[in-house]
mmCIF file of C-alpha atoms and ligand atoms in Angstrom:
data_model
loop_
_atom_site.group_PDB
_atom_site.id
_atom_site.type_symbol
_atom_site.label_atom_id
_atom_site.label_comp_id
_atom_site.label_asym_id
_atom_site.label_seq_id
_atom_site.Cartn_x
_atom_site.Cartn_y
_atom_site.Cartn_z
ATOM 1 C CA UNK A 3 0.000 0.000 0.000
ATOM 2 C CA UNK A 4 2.753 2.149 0.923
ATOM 3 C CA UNK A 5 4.063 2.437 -2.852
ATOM 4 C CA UNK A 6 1.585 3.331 -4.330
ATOM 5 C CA UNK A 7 -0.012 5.347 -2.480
ATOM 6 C CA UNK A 8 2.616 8.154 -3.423
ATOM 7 C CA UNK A 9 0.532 8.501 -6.659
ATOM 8 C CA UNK A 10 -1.451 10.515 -3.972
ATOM 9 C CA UNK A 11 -0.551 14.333 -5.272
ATOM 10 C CA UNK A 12 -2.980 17.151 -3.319
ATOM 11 C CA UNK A 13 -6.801 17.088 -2.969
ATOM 12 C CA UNK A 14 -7.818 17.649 -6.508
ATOM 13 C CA UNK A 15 -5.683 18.909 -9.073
ATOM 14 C CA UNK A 16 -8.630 20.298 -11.384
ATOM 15 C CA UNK A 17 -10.647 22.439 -9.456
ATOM 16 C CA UNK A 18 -8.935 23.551 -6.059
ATOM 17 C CA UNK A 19 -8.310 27.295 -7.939
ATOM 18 C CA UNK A 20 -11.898 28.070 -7.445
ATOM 19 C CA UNK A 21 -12.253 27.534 -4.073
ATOM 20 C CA UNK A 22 -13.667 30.441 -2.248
ATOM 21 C CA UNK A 23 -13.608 31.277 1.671
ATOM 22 C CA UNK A 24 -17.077 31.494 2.812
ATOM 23 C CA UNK A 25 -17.257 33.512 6.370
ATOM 24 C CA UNK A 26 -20.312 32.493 7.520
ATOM 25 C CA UNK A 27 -19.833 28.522 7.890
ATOM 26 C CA UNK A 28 -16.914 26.401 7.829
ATOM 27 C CA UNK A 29 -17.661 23.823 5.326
ATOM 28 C CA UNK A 30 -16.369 20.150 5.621
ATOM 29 C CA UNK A 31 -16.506 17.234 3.294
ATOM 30 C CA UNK A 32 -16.738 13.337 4.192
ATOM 31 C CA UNK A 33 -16.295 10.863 1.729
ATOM 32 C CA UNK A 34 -16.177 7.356 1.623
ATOM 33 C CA UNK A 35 -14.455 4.783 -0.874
ATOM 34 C CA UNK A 36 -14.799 1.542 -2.163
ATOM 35 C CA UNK A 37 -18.573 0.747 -1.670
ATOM 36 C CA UNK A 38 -21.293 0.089 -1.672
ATOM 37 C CA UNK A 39 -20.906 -2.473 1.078
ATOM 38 C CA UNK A 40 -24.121 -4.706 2.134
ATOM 39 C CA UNK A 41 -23.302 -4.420 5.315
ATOM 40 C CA UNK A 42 -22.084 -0.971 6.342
ATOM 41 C CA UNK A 43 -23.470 1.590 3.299
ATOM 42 C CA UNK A 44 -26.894 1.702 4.938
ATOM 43 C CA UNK A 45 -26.340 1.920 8.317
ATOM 44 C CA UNK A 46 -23.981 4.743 7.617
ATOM 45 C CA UNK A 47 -26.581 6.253 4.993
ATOM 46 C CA UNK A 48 -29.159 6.366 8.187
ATOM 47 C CA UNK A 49 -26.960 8.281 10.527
ATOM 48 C CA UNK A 50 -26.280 10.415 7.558
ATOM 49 C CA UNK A 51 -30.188 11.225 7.458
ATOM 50 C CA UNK A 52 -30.369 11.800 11.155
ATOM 51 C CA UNK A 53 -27.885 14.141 11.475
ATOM 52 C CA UNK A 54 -28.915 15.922 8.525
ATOM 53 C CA UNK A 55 -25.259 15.476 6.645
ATOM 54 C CA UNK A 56 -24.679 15.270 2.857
ATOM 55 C CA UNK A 57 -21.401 12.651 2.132
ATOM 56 C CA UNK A 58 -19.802 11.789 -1.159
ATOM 57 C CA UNK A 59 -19.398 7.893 -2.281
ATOM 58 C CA UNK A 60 -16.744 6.621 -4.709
ATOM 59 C CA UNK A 61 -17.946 3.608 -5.560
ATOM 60 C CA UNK A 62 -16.657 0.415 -7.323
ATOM 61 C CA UNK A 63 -18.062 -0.519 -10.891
ATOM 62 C CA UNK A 64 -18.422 -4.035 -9.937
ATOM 63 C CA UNK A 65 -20.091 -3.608 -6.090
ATOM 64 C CA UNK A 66 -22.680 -1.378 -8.197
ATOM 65 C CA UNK A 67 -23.411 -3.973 -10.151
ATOM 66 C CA UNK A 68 -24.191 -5.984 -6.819
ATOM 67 C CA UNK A 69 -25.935 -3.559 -5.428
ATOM 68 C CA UNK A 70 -27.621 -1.088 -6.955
ATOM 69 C CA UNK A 71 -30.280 -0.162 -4.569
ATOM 70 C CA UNK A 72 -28.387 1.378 -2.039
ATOM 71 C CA UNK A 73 -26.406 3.305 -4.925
ATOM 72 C CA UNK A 74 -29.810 4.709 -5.525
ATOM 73 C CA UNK A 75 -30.809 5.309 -2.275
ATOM 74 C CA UNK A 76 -27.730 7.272 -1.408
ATOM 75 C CA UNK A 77 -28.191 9.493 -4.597
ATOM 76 C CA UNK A 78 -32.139 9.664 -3.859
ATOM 77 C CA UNK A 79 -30.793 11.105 -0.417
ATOM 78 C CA UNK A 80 -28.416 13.925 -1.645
ATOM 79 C CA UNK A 81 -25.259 12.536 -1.495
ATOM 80 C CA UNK A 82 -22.644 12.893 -4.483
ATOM 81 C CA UNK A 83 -21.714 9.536 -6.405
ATOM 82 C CA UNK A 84 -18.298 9.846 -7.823
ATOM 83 C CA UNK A 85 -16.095 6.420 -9.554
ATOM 84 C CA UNK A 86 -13.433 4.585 -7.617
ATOM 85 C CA UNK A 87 -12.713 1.906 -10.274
ATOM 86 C CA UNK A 88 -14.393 -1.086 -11.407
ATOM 87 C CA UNK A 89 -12.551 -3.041 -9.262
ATOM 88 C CA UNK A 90 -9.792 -1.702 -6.980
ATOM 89 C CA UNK A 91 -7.119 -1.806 -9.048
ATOM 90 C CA UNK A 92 -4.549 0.896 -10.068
ATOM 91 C CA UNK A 93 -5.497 2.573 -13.272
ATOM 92 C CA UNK A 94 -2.186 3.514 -13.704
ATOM 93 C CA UNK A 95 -0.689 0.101 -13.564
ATOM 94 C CA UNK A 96 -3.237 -0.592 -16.470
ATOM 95 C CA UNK A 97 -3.065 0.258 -20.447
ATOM 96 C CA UNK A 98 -4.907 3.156 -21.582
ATOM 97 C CA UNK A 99 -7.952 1.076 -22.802
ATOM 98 C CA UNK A 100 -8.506 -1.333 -20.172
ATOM 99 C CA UNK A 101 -8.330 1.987 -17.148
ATOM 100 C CA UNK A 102 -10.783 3.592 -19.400
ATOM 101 C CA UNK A 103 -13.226 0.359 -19.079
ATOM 102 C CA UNK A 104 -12.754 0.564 -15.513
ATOM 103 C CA UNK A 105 -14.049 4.245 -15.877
ATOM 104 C CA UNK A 106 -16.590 3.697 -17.890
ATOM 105 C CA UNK A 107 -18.421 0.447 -16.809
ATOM 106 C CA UNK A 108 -18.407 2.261 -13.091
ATOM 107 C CA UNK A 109 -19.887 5.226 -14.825
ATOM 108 C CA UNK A 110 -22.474 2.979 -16.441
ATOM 109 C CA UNK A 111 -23.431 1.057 -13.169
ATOM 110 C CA UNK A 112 -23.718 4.388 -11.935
ATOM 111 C CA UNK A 113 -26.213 5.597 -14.809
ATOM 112 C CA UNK A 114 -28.126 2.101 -14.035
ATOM 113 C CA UNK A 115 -28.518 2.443 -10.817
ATOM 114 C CA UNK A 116 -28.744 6.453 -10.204
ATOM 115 C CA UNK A 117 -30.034 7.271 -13.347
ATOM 116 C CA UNK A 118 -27.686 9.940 -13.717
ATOM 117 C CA UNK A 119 -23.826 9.814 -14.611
ATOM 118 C CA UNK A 120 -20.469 10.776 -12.348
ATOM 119 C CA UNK A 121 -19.302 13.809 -12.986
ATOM 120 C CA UNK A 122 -16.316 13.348 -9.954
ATOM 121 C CA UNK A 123 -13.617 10.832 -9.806
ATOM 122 C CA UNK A 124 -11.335 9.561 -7.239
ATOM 123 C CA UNK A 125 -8.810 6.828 -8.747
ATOM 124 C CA UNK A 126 -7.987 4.170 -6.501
ATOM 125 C CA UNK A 127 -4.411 5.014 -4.378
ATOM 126 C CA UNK A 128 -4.865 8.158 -5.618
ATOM 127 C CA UNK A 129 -3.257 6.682 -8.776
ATOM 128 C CA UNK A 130 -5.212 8.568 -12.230
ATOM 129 C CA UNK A 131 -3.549 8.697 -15.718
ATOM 130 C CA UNK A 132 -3.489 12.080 -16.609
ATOM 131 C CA UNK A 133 -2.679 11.172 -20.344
ATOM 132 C CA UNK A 134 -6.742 10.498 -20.365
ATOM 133 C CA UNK A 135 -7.635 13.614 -18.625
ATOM 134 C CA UNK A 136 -9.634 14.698 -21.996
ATOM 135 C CA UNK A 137 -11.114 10.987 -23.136
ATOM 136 C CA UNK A 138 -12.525 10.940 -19.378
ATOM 137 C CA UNK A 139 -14.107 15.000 -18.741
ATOM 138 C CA UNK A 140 -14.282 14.730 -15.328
ATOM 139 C CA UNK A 141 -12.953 16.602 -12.227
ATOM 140 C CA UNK A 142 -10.329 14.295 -10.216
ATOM 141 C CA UNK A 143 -11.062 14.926 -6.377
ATOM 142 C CA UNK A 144 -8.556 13.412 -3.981
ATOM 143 C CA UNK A 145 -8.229 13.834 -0.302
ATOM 144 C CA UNK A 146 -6.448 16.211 2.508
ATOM 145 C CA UNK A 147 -6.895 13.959 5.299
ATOM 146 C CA UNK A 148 -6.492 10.397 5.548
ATOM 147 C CA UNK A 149 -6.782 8.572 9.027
ATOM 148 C CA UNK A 150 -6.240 5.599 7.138
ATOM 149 C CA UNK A 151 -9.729 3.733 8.935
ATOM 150 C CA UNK A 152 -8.936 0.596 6.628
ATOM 151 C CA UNK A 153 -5.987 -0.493 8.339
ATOM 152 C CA UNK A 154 -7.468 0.080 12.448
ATOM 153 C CA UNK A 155 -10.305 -1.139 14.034
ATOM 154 C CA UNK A 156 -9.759 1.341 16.876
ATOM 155 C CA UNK A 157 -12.188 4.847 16.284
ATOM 156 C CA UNK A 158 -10.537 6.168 18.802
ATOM 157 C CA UNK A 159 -7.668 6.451 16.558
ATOM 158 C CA UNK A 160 -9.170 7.434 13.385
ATOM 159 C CA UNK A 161 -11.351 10.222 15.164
ATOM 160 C CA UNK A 162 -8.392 11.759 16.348
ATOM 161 C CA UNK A 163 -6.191 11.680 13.624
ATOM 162 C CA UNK A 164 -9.338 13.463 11.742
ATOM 163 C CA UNK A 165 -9.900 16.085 14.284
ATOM 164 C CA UNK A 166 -5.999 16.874 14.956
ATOM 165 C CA UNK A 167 -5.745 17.935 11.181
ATOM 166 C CA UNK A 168 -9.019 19.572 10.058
ATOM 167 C CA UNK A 169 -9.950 22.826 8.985
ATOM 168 C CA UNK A 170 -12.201 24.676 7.113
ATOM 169 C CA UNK A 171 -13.025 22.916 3.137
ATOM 170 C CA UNK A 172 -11.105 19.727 4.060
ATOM 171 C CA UNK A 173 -11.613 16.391 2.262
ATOM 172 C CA UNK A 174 -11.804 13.918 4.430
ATOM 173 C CA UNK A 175 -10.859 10.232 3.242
ATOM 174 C CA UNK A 176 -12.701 7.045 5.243
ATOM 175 C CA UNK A 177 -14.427 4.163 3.882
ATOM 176 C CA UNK A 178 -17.872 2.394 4.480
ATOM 177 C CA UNK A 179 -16.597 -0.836 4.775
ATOM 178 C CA UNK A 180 -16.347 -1.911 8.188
ATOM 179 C CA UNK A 181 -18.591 -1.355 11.608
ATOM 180 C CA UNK A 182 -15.734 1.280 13.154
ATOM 181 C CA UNK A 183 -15.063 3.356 10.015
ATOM 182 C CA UNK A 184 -18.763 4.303 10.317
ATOM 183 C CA UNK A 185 -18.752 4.444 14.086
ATOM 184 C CA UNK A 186 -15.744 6.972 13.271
ATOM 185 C CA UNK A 187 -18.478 9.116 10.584
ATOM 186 C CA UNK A 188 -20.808 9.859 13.258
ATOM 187 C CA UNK A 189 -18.395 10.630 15.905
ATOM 188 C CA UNK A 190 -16.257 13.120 13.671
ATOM 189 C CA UNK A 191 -19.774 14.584 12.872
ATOM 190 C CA UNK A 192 -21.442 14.884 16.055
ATOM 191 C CA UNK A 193 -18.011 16.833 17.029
ATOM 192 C CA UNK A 194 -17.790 18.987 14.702
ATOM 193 C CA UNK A 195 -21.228 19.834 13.833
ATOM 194 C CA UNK A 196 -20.722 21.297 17.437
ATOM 195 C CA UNK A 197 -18.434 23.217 16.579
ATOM 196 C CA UNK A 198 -19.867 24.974 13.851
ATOM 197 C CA UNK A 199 -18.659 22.751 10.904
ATOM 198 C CA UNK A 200 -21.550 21.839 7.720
ATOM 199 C CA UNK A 201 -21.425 18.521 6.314
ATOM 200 C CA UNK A 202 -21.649 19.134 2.139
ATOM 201 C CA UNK A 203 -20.538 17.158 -0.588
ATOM 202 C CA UNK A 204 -17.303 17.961 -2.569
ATOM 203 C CA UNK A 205 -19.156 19.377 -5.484
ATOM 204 C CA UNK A 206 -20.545 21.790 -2.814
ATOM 205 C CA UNK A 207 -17.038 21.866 -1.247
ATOM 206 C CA UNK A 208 -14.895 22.613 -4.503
ATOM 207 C CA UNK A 209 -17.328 24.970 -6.627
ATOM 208 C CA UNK A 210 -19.228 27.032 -4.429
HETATM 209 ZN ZN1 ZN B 306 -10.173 2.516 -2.506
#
């Protein structure tokens, strides 16, 4: 993992110039990779719902395919859906064709379940081939904090590594795919919604 995550390069290369301060409330952005997961997307989309917070999903082409209905559900709710991959593989390790199939039969699970195509994606590792930047049209978003939740089942750990480094517009990395990653969500949220922080998606984050 260590390797190649160094593809990892800033939190989105595209769109970061238009950024804007806004005085009035410190914005915030969750997101989560590598679902949808059978177990864990739902529970986390629920306590989403209560606390009244709008997430972003990068998804995997072939876990779309699986399940489709909680895709849905998350878009129905206001969440962003963005592409991972197809399967979690890095694009860049791949020829030109076969990352763009990754891209594209994600994209089209997404349009199948969703109804509505990705504008946003986040390659796995971080790792995009920016050769296809124009075959693909759309706006890479990457990360500015990552508490690495994949590799601890401790939320203890993962909610302070998040709260030690945020700040106003950051991107924060987790992933719905295990029962403390999403313990970790609502923690990080009930703490900062307290302290003044809005839950929005990275569209919301990046372009308003
Ligand atoms: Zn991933």
């Amino acid at each position: 993992m260590g390797i190649i995550l160094s593809c990892f390069a800033g939190r989105s290369r595209m769109v970061s110039v238009f950024l804007q301060q806004d005085e009035q409330i410190k914005k915030v952005a969750l997101s989560f990779d590598d679902g949808p997961n059978p177990e864990y997307t739902e529970l986390l989309l629920d306590g989403l719902k209560e606390r009244g917070v709008k997430a972003s999903f990068f998804v995997l082409g072939s876990e779309v395919e699986q399940y489709p209905q909680i895709v849905r559900r998350a878009s129905e709710e206001g969440h962003l859906i963005g592409v991972h991959a197809y399967k979690h593989v890095n694009l860049r390790q791949l020829s030109d064709e076969k990352a763009l199939e990754q891209v594209r039969r994600t994209n089209e699970a997404i349009y199948q379940a969703t109804g509505q195509y990705a504008s946003y994606i986040r390659p796995p590792y971080g790792c995009w081939k920016e050769n296809l930047d124009g075959e693909v049209q759309m706006v890479e978003v990457l990360w500015d904090i990552d508490p690495r939740d994949w590799a601890t089942t401790s939320s203890d750990l993962v909610v302070q590594r998040v709260l030690r480094e945020v700040e106003e517009n950051s991107i924060i990395l987790l992933h719905d795919a295990s029962a403390s990653s999403v313990r970790s969500a609502f923690r990080i949220i009930d703490t900062l919604q307290k302290e003044g922080y809005m839950f929005v998606t990275v569209e919301d984050l990046l372009l308003e």
